[in-house]
Coordinates of C-alpha atoms in Angstrom, one line a residue:
M1 CA 132.8 129.1 120.9
D2 CA 129.7 129.4 123.1
A3 CA 127.8 132.6 123.2
R4 CA 128.7 132.9 126.9
T5 CA 132.3 131.7 127.0
P6 CA 132.8 130.2 130.4
E7 CA 136.6 130.5 130.3
M8 CA 136.4 134.3 130.2
P9 CA 138.7 135.2 133.1
T10 CA 137.8 137.9 135.6
V11 CA 140.7 140.4 136.1
A12 CA 141.9 140.8 139.6
L13 CA 141.6 144.5 140.4
S14 CA 144.4 144.5 142.9
T15 CA 147.0 143.5 140.3
A16 CA 145.7 144.2 136.8
L17 CA 143.8 147.4 137.5
P18 CA 146.2 149.8 139.3
A19 CA 143.6 152.7 139.3
A20 CA 140.6 150.6 140.3
S21 CA 139.4 153.2 142.9
G22 CA 138.1 155.5 140.1
W23 CA 135.7 152.9 138.8
R24 CA 132.2 151.8 139.9
G25 CA 132.6 148.7 142.0
D26 CA 129.3 147.1 140.8
A27 CA 130.3 147.1 137.1
G28 CA 132.3 144.0 137.2
H29 CA 135.2 143.4 134.8
V30 CA 136.4 140.8 132.4
Q31 CA 139.2 140.9 129.9
S32 CA 138.5 142.7 126.6
L33 CA 138.5 140.2 123.7
P34 CA 139.5 137.4 126.1
E35 CA 140.2 134.9 123.3
V36 CA 143.2 136.9 122.1
N37 CA 144.1 139.0 125.2
S38 CA 147.8 138.8 126.0
T39 CA 148.4 136.2 123.3
V40 CA 151.2 138.0 121.3
A41 CA 154.6 137.5 122.9
V42 CA 156.7 140.6 123.6
P43 CA 160.6 140.3 124.0
T44 CA 161.8 141.6 127.4
G45 CA 165.1 142.7 126.1
G46 CA 167.2 142.9 122.9
L47 CA 167.2 145.4 120.1
W48 CA 164.6 148.2 120.0
W49 CA 163.3 147.3 116.6
R50 CA 162.4 143.8 117.8
R51 CA 160.2 145.4 120.5
L52 CA 158.7 147.8 117.9
L53 CA 157.9 144.8 115.6
A54 CA 156.3 143.0 118.5
F55 CA 153.9 145.9 119.1
A56 CA 153.4 146.6 115.4
G57 CA 149.9 145.5 114.2
P58 CA 147.1 147.1 116.3
G59 CA 147.9 150.5 114.7
Y60 CA 147.5 149.1 111.2
L61 CA 144.2 147.5 112.1
V62 CA 143.1 151.0 113.4
S63 CA 144.5 152.7 110.3
V64 CA 142.1 150.6 108.1
G65 CA 139.2 152.7 109.3
Y66 CA 141.0 155.9 108.2
M67 CA 141.1 154.7 104.5
D68 CA 137.9 152.8 104.2
P69 CA 135.4 153.3 101.3
G70 CA 133.8 156.2 103.1
N71 CA 137.0 158.2 102.8
W72 CA 136.9 157.6 99.0
A73 CA 133.6 159.3 98.5
T74 CA 134.4 162.3 100.7
D75 CA 138.0 162.7 99.3
L76 CA 136.8 162.3 95.7
A77 CA 134.1 164.9 96.2
G78 CA 136.4 167.3 97.9
G79 CA 139.2 166.9 95.3
S80 CA 137.1 167.1 92.2
K81 CA 135.0 170.1 93.4
F82 CA 137.5 172.2 95.4
G83 CA 140.9 171.1 94.1
Y84 CA 143.6 170.8 96.8
T85 CA 141.9 173.1 99.4
L86 CA 140.6 170.3 101.6
L87 CA 144.1 168.7 102.0
S88 CA 144.4 170.9 105.1
V89 CA 141.3 169.2 106.6
I90 CA 142.8 165.7 105.9
L91 CA 146.0 166.8 107.7
L92 CA 144.1 168.3 110.6
S93 CA 141.9 165.3 111.0
N94 CA 144.9 163.0 110.8
L95 CA 146.7 164.9 113.6
M96 CA 143.5 164.7 115.7
A97 CA 143.4 160.9 115.0
I98 CA 147.0 160.5 116.1
L99 CA 146.3 162.2 119.4
L100 CA 143.0 160.4 120.1
Q101 CA 144.3 157.0 119.1
A102 CA 147.3 157.4 121.4
L103 CA 144.9 158.3 124.2
A104 CA 142.8 155.2 123.4
A105 CA 145.9 153.0 123.6
R106 CA 146.9 154.5 126.9
L107 CA 143.5 153.9 128.4
G108 CA 143.5 150.2 127.4
I109 CA 147.1 149.5 128.5
A110 CA 146.9 151.5 131.8
T111 CA 143.6 150.2 133.0
D112 CA 143.0 146.8 131.2
R113 CA 139.7 148.2 130.1
D114 CA 138.6 149.2 126.6
L115 CA 136.7 152.4 126.2
A116 CA 133.3 150.7 126.3
Q117 CA 134.1 148.9 129.5
A118 CA 135.4 152.1 131.0
C119 CA 132.1 153.8 130.2
R120 CA 130.2 150.9 131.7
A121 CA 132.3 151.2 134.9
T122 CA 131.7 155.0 135.1
Y123 CA 128.2 156.0 133.9
S124 CA 124.7 154.9 134.9
R125 CA 122.8 152.3 132.9
P126 CA 120.6 154.8 131.0
V127 CA 123.7 156.8 130.0
N128 CA 125.5 153.7 129.0
F129 CA 122.6 152.6 126.9
M130 CA 122.4 155.9 125.1
L131 CA 126.2 155.8 124.4
W132 CA 125.8 152.3 123.1
L133 CA 123.1 153.3 120.7
A134 CA 125.2 156.2 119.4
C135 CA 128.2 153.9 119.0
E136 CA 126.1 151.3 117.2
A137 CA 124.8 154.0 114.9
A138 CA 128.4 154.8 114.0
I139 CA 129.3 151.2 113.4
I140 CA 126.2 150.7 111.2
A141 CA 127.2 153.9 109.2
C142 CA 130.7 152.5 108.8
D143 CA 129.3 149.1 107.8
L144 CA 127.1 150.9 105.3
A145 CA 130.2 152.4 103.7
E146 CA 131.9 149.0 103.6
V147 CA 128.9 147.4 101.9
I148 CA 128.6 150.1 99.3
G149 CA 132.3 150.2 98.6
T150 CA 132.7 146.5 98.3
A151 CA 129.6 146.3 96.1
I152 CA 130.9 149.0 93.8
A153 CA 134.3 147.4 93.6
L154 CA 132.7 144.0 92.6
K155 CA 130.7 145.8 90.0
L156 CA 133.7 147.6 88.5
L157 CA 135.9 144.6 88.4
F158 CA 133.5 141.8 87.6
G159 CA 130.3 143.4 86.3
I160 CA 128.2 142.2 89.3
P161 CA 125.1 144.3 89.7
L162 CA 125.2 146.7 92.7
V163 CA 122.3 144.9 94.5
G164 CA 124.0 141.5 93.9
G165 CA 127.3 142.9 95.2
A166 CA 125.7 144.2 98.3
L167 CA 124.2 140.8 99.0
L168 CA 127.6 139.1 98.3
A169 CA 129.2 141.5 100.8
A170 CA 127.3 139.7 103.6
L171 CA 129.4 136.6 103.0
D172 CA 132.5 138.3 104.3
A173 CA 131.0 138.2 107.7
F174 CA 132.8 134.9 108.2
L175 CA 136.2 136.3 107.1
L176 CA 137.1 137.5 110.6
L177 CA 136.2 134.2 112.2
L178 CA 138.5 132.4 109.8
L179 CA 141.4 134.8 110.5
M180 CA 140.9 134.9 114.3
N181 CA 141.0 131.1 114.4
R182 CA 144.5 131.3 112.9
G183 CA 145.7 133.7 115.6
F184 CA 145.8 137.5 116.0
R185 CA 149.1 137.9 114.3
F186 CA 147.7 136.1 111.2
L187 CA 144.9 138.6 111.2
E188 CA 147.3 141.5 111.4
A189 CA 149.4 140.1 108.6
F190 CA 146.3 139.8 106.4
V191 CA 145.4 143.4 107.1
I192 CA 148.9 144.8 106.5
A193 CA 149.2 142.8 103.2
L194 CA 146.0 144.5 101.9
L195 CA 147.2 147.9 103.1
I196 CA 150.4 147.4 101.0
V197 CA 148.2 146.6 98.0
I198 CA 146.2 149.8 98.5
A199 CA 149.4 151.9 98.9
V200 CA 151.0 150.5 95.8
C201 CA 147.9 151.2 93.7
F202 CA 147.9 154.8 94.8
V203 CA 151.6 155.3 94.3
V204 CA 151.1 154.3 90.7
Q205 CA 148.1 156.6 90.2
I206 CA 149.6 159.6 91.9
T207 CA 152.8 159.2 89.8
A208 CA 150.7 159.1 86.7
A209 CA 148.7 162.1 87.8
A210 CA 151.9 164.2 88.4
P211 CA 150.2 166.9 90.4
P212 CA 152.0 170.3 90.8
V213 CA 154.0 170.1 94.0
A214 CA 153.4 173.8 94.9
A215 CA 149.6 173.4 94.6
V216 CA 149.7 170.3 96.7
L217 CA 151.7 171.9 99.5
G218 CA 149.5 175.0 99.4
G219 CA 146.5 172.7 100.0
F220 CA 147.8 171.8 103.4
V221 CA 147.5 175.4 104.5
P222 CA 144.1 176.0 106.1
S223 CA 141.6 178.2 104.3
R224 CA 138.9 180.4 105.9
Q225 CA 136.6 179.4 103.0
I226 CA 136.3 175.9 104.5
V227 CA 134.2 177.2 107.4
T228 CA 132.4 180.0 105.5
N229 CA 131.3 177.8 102.5
P230 CA 128.5 175.5 103.7
E231 CA 129.0 173.1 100.8
M232 CA 132.7 172.9 101.5
L233 CA 132.1 172.5 105.2
Y234 CA 129.7 169.6 104.6
I235 CA 132.4 167.7 102.8
A236 CA 135.0 168.8 105.3
I237 CA 132.9 167.4 108.2
G238 CA 132.5 164.2 106.1
I239 CA 136.2 164.0 105.8
I240 CA 136.6 164.4 109.5
G241 CA 133.9 161.8 110.1
A242 CA 135.6 159.4 107.6
T243 CA 139.0 160.0 109.2
V244 CA 138.5 160.2 113.0
M245 CA 136.2 157.3 113.4
P246 CA 134.5 156.8 116.8
H247 CA 134.5 153.0 116.7
N248 CA 138.3 153.0 116.2
L249 CA 138.7 154.5 119.7
Y250 CA 136.9 151.5 121.2
L251 CA 138.8 149.1 118.9
H252 CA 142.3 150.4 119.7
S253 CA 141.8 150.5 123.4
S254 CA 141.0 146.8 123.2
I255 CA 143.4 145.3 120.7
V256 CA 146.5 146.9 122.3
Q257 CA 145.9 144.5 125.1
T258 CA 146.7 141.5 122.8
R259 CA 150.3 142.0 123.6
A260 CA 151.7 140.0 126.5
Y261 CA 153.6 142.9 128.2
P262 CA 154.2 142.7 131.9
R263 CA 151.1 144.1 133.8
T264 CA 153.3 146.2 136.0
E265 CA 153.8 150.0 136.0
E266 CA 157.1 149.7 134.1
G267 CA 155.7 147.2 131.7
R268 CA 152.6 149.3 131.0
R269 CA 154.7 152.4 130.5
D270 CA 156.9 150.7 127.9
A271 CA 153.8 149.2 126.2
I272 CA 152.2 152.7 125.9
K273 CA 155.4 154.0 124.3
W274 CA 155.6 151.3 121.6
A275 CA 151.8 151.2 121.0
T276 CA 151.8 155.0 120.4
T277 CA 154.7 154.6 118.0
D278 CA 153.0 151.9 116.2
S279 CA 149.7 153.8 115.7
T280 CA 151.5 157.0 114.7
I281 CA 153.5 155.3 112.0
A282 CA 150.3 153.5 110.7
L283 CA 148.3 156.7 110.7
M284 CA 150.9 158.4 108.6
L285 CA 150.3 155.8 106.0
A286 CA 146.6 156.6 106.3
L287 CA 147.4 160.3 105.8
F288 CA 149.2 159.4 102.6
I289 CA 146.3 157.3 101.2
N290 CA 143.7 159.9 102.0
A291 CA 145.8 162.7 100.6
A292 CA 146.6 160.6 97.5
I293 CA 142.9 160.0 96.8
L294 CA 142.1 163.7 97.0
V295 CA 145.2 164.7 95.0
V296 CA 144.4 162.2 92.2
A297 CA 140.9 163.6 92.1
A298 CA 142.1 167.2 92.1
A299 CA 144.8 166.6 89.5
T300 CA 142.6 164.5 87.3
F301 CA 139.0 165.7 87.6
H302 CA 139.1 169.3 89.0
K303 CA 141.9 170.2 86.6
T304 CA 140.0 169.1 83.6
G305 CA 136.7 170.7 84.6
H306 CA 135.0 167.5 86.0
S307 CA 134.1 169.1 89.3
D308 CA 131.0 167.0 89.8
V309 CA 132.8 163.6 90.2
A310 CA 131.7 162.3 93.6
E311 CA 130.6 158.8 92.6
I312 CA 133.3 156.1 92.7
D313 CA 132.1 154.4 89.5
R314 CA 132.3 157.7 87.6
A315 CA 135.8 158.2 88.8
F316 CA 136.6 154.7 87.6
E317 CA 135.3 155.5 84.2
L318 CA 137.2 158.7 83.8
L319 CA 140.5 157.9 85.5
S320 CA 142.2 155.9 82.8
P321 CA 141.2 158.2 79.9
L322 CA 142.2 161.4 81.7
L323 CA 145.5 160.0 83.1
G324 CA 146.4 158.2 79.9
L325 CA 147.2 155.1 81.8
G326 CA 145.1 152.0 80.9
I327 CA 145.6 150.2 84.2
A328 CA 144.7 153.2 86.4
S329 CA 141.0 152.4 86.7
T330 CA 141.7 148.8 87.4
L331 CA 144.2 149.7 90.2
F332 CA 141.6 152.1 91.6
A333 CA 139.0 149.3 91.8
V334 CA 141.4 146.8 93.2
A335 CA 142.4 149.2 96.0
L336 CA 138.7 149.9 96.7
L337 CA 138.0 146.1 97.1
A338 CA 141.0 145.7 99.4
S339 CA 139.8 148.6 101.4
G340 CA 136.3 147.1 101.7
L341 CA 137.7 143.7 102.8
N342 CA 140.0 145.3 105.4
S343 CA 137.3 147.5 106.8
T344 CA 135.2 144.4 107.5
V345 CA 137.7 143.3 110.0
T346 CA 137.8 146.5 112.0
A347 CA 134.0 146.9 112.1
T348 CA 133.5 143.3 113.2
L349 CA 136.0 143.6 116.1
A350 CA 134.6 147.0 117.1
G351 CA 131.0 145.7 117.1
Q352 CA 132.0 142.8 119.3
I353 CA 134.0 145.1 121.7
V354 CA 131.1 147.6 121.9
M355 CA 128.4 145.1 122.6
Q356 CA 130.4 143.2 125.2
G357 CA 131.8 146.4 126.9
F358 CA 128.6 148.4 127.2
L359 CA 126.0 145.7 127.7
D360 CA 128.1 142.7 128.9
L361 CA 126.1 140.9 126.2
R362 CA 127.7 138.2 124.3
M363 CA 126.5 136.3 121.3
P364 CA 128.3 134.2 118.7
N365 CA 130.5 136.4 116.5
W366 CA 128.9 135.1 113.3
A367 CA 125.4 136.0 114.5
Q368 CA 126.5 139.4 115.6
R369 CA 128.2 140.2 112.3
L370 CA 125.3 139.0 110.2
L371 CA 123.0 141.1 112.3
T372 CA 125.0 144.3 111.8
R373 CA 125.7 143.5 108.2
G374 CA 122.0 142.9 107.5
I375 CA 121.1 146.3 109.0
A376 CA 123.7 147.9 106.6
I377 CA 122.7 145.9 103.6
V378 CA 119.0 146.7 103.7
P379 CA 119.3 150.4 103.0
V380 CA 121.9 149.8 100.3
V381 CA 119.7 147.4 98.4
V382 CA 116.7 149.6 98.7
V383 CA 118.5 152.8 97.6
A384 CA 120.3 150.9 94.8
A385 CA 117.1 149.4 93.5
I386 CA 115.2 152.8 93.6
Y387 CA 117.8 155.4 92.8
G388 CA 120.7 153.5 91.2
D389 CA 124.4 154.3 91.6
S390 CA 123.9 158.1 92.2
G391 CA 121.7 157.3 95.2
T392 CA 124.3 155.0 96.8
A393 CA 127.0 157.6 96.3
Q394 CA 124.9 160.2 98.3
L395 CA 124.3 157.6 100.9
L396 CA 128.0 156.9 101.2
V397 CA 128.8 160.6 101.8
F398 CA 125.9 160.9 104.3
S399 CA 127.2 157.8 106.2
Q400 CA 130.4 159.7 106.9
V401 CA 128.6 162.7 108.2
V402 CA 126.7 160.4 110.5
L403 CA 130.0 159.0 111.8
S404 CA 131.2 162.5 112.5
M405 CA 128.0 163.2 114.5
Q406 CA 128.8 160.3 116.8
L407 CA 132.4 161.5 117.5
P408 CA 131.7 163.6 120.6
F409 CA 130.0 160.6 122.3
A410 CA 133.3 158.7 122.1
V411 CA 135.9 161.5 122.3
I412 CA 134.5 163.3 125.4
P413 CA 134.4 160.2 127.6
L414 CA 137.9 159.1 126.4
V415 CA 139.5 162.5 127.2
R416 CA 137.7 162.6 130.5
F417 CA 139.0 159.1 131.5
V418 CA 142.6 159.6 130.6
S419 CA 142.7 162.9 132.4
D420 CA 141.4 161.4 135.6
K421 CA 144.2 160.4 138.1
R422 CA 141.7 158.3 140.1
K423 CA 141.2 156.1 137.1
M424 CA 144.6 156.3 135.4
G425 CA 146.9 156.7 138.4
A426 CA 150.4 157.4 137.3
F427 CA 149.3 157.1 133.6
A428 CA 147.0 160.1 133.6
I429 CA 148.0 162.5 130.8
P430 CA 149.7 165.8 131.7
M431 CA 147.9 169.1 131.6
P432 CA 149.3 170.3 128.2
V433 CA 148.2 167.0 126.5
A434 CA 144.8 167.2 128.3
A435 CA 144.3 170.8 127.1
S436 CA 145.1 169.7 123.5
A437 CA 142.7 166.8 123.7
W438 CA 139.9 169.0 125.1
I439 CA 140.6 171.5 122.3
V440 CA 140.2 168.7 119.7
A441 CA 137.0 167.6 121.4
G442 CA 135.7 171.2 121.3
V443 CA 136.6 171.6 117.6
I444 CA 134.7 168.5 116.8
V445 CA 131.6 169.6 118.7
I446 CA 131.6 173.1 117.3
L447 CA 132.0 171.9 113.7
N448 CA 129.2 169.4 114.2
V449 CA 126.9 172.1 115.6
K450 CA 127.6 174.4 112.7
L451 CA 126.9 171.6 110.3
L452 CA 123.6 170.9 111.9
I453 CA 122.6 174.5 111.8
D454 CA 123.6 174.9 108.1
T455 CA 121.9 171.6 107.2
F456 CA 118.5 172.2 108.8
F457 CA 118.3 176.0 108.9
G458 CA 120.4 177.2 106.1
S459 CA 123.6 179.2 106.2

């Protein structure tokens, strides 16, 4: 495909963009991910489950970002050091994610614009450029976590040195190209298959760990200590950054448009309902995976006094002996590799969406992916060569905090857009939902400000 695909159709504002009056007229508009836009057939009638299956897929691609290797570092650190206490943070961040992803899907379906395109059609060029830089920083941080996670998994499973594994991780830049050429449904099937592998691995591990049910349930109750303890807050913010990922908002607002629903008010309303159902179900799976990682860490490491287990490779070494299950460590590494491969897909798509949406700049997908991968690989190789595995573990946790810092730059525009009747028309969210969304945005901003103060000025 050429870097400037000439077949990229311009959307007619009068029919495809019902709320066009709220957007800048000079921004222009083309379809988001035009090569797959409206390519997945949707039945117009029949049983409800057939319609749900037709819309199932984008939510699972989004859920990948909520269980990527970055989550492993923060969940392991939280579970081994503080037991089950931070389960409440995982639950809270997952509820935030469900709401925000539903809003992202609504924006994409109602306006035929992804979040990046919506920003470009609203803000000035300098503001858009700054938002693009913030989003690219988030994607690079996410990519950093993928490279580290994949490299560690290759080392644990096949004994490949960390530096070599990081370099090999660059080769998966072509995985998305292969999958996309087979069709978007094929891509979704690949992602869902790996998600099933991850889920099965953790079902076995959590069964072997046999955590006390009362302690697990108690962990879902929020504790004041999470805010007052700077060390716990740092990991909690990392969990939020690893769970509510800014690039997923851009991704979701685009890939929901792959469904060939009628671009009418009734068709859009139906599509919003099913897309929201799809993402909610998928994110409940992400909640289970994240909680399972923390619960296994708490039941295995915290319980036995290994409160300093934050490195993935150390968890791999201790898991089988402490659980008394020989295959536990192998399952842990297999799930990590599957997670790294899956995360590649979402970061690739998000990078393409962000670059096209903010800058209207298009380059071959392989070149774009290698560029962002290269930026992520360099610090991993340098840190691994100088500091070894412990240095990459700290880099992994830090990458999730960076992700969290970028959240307000994606969340605030999203909530603003979906609350604006001039932009959304009949699909603008009602006041109670808008109030909840602004509260979520406010919580994210306040927690990040407190983290910055504690990090740079002490508690």
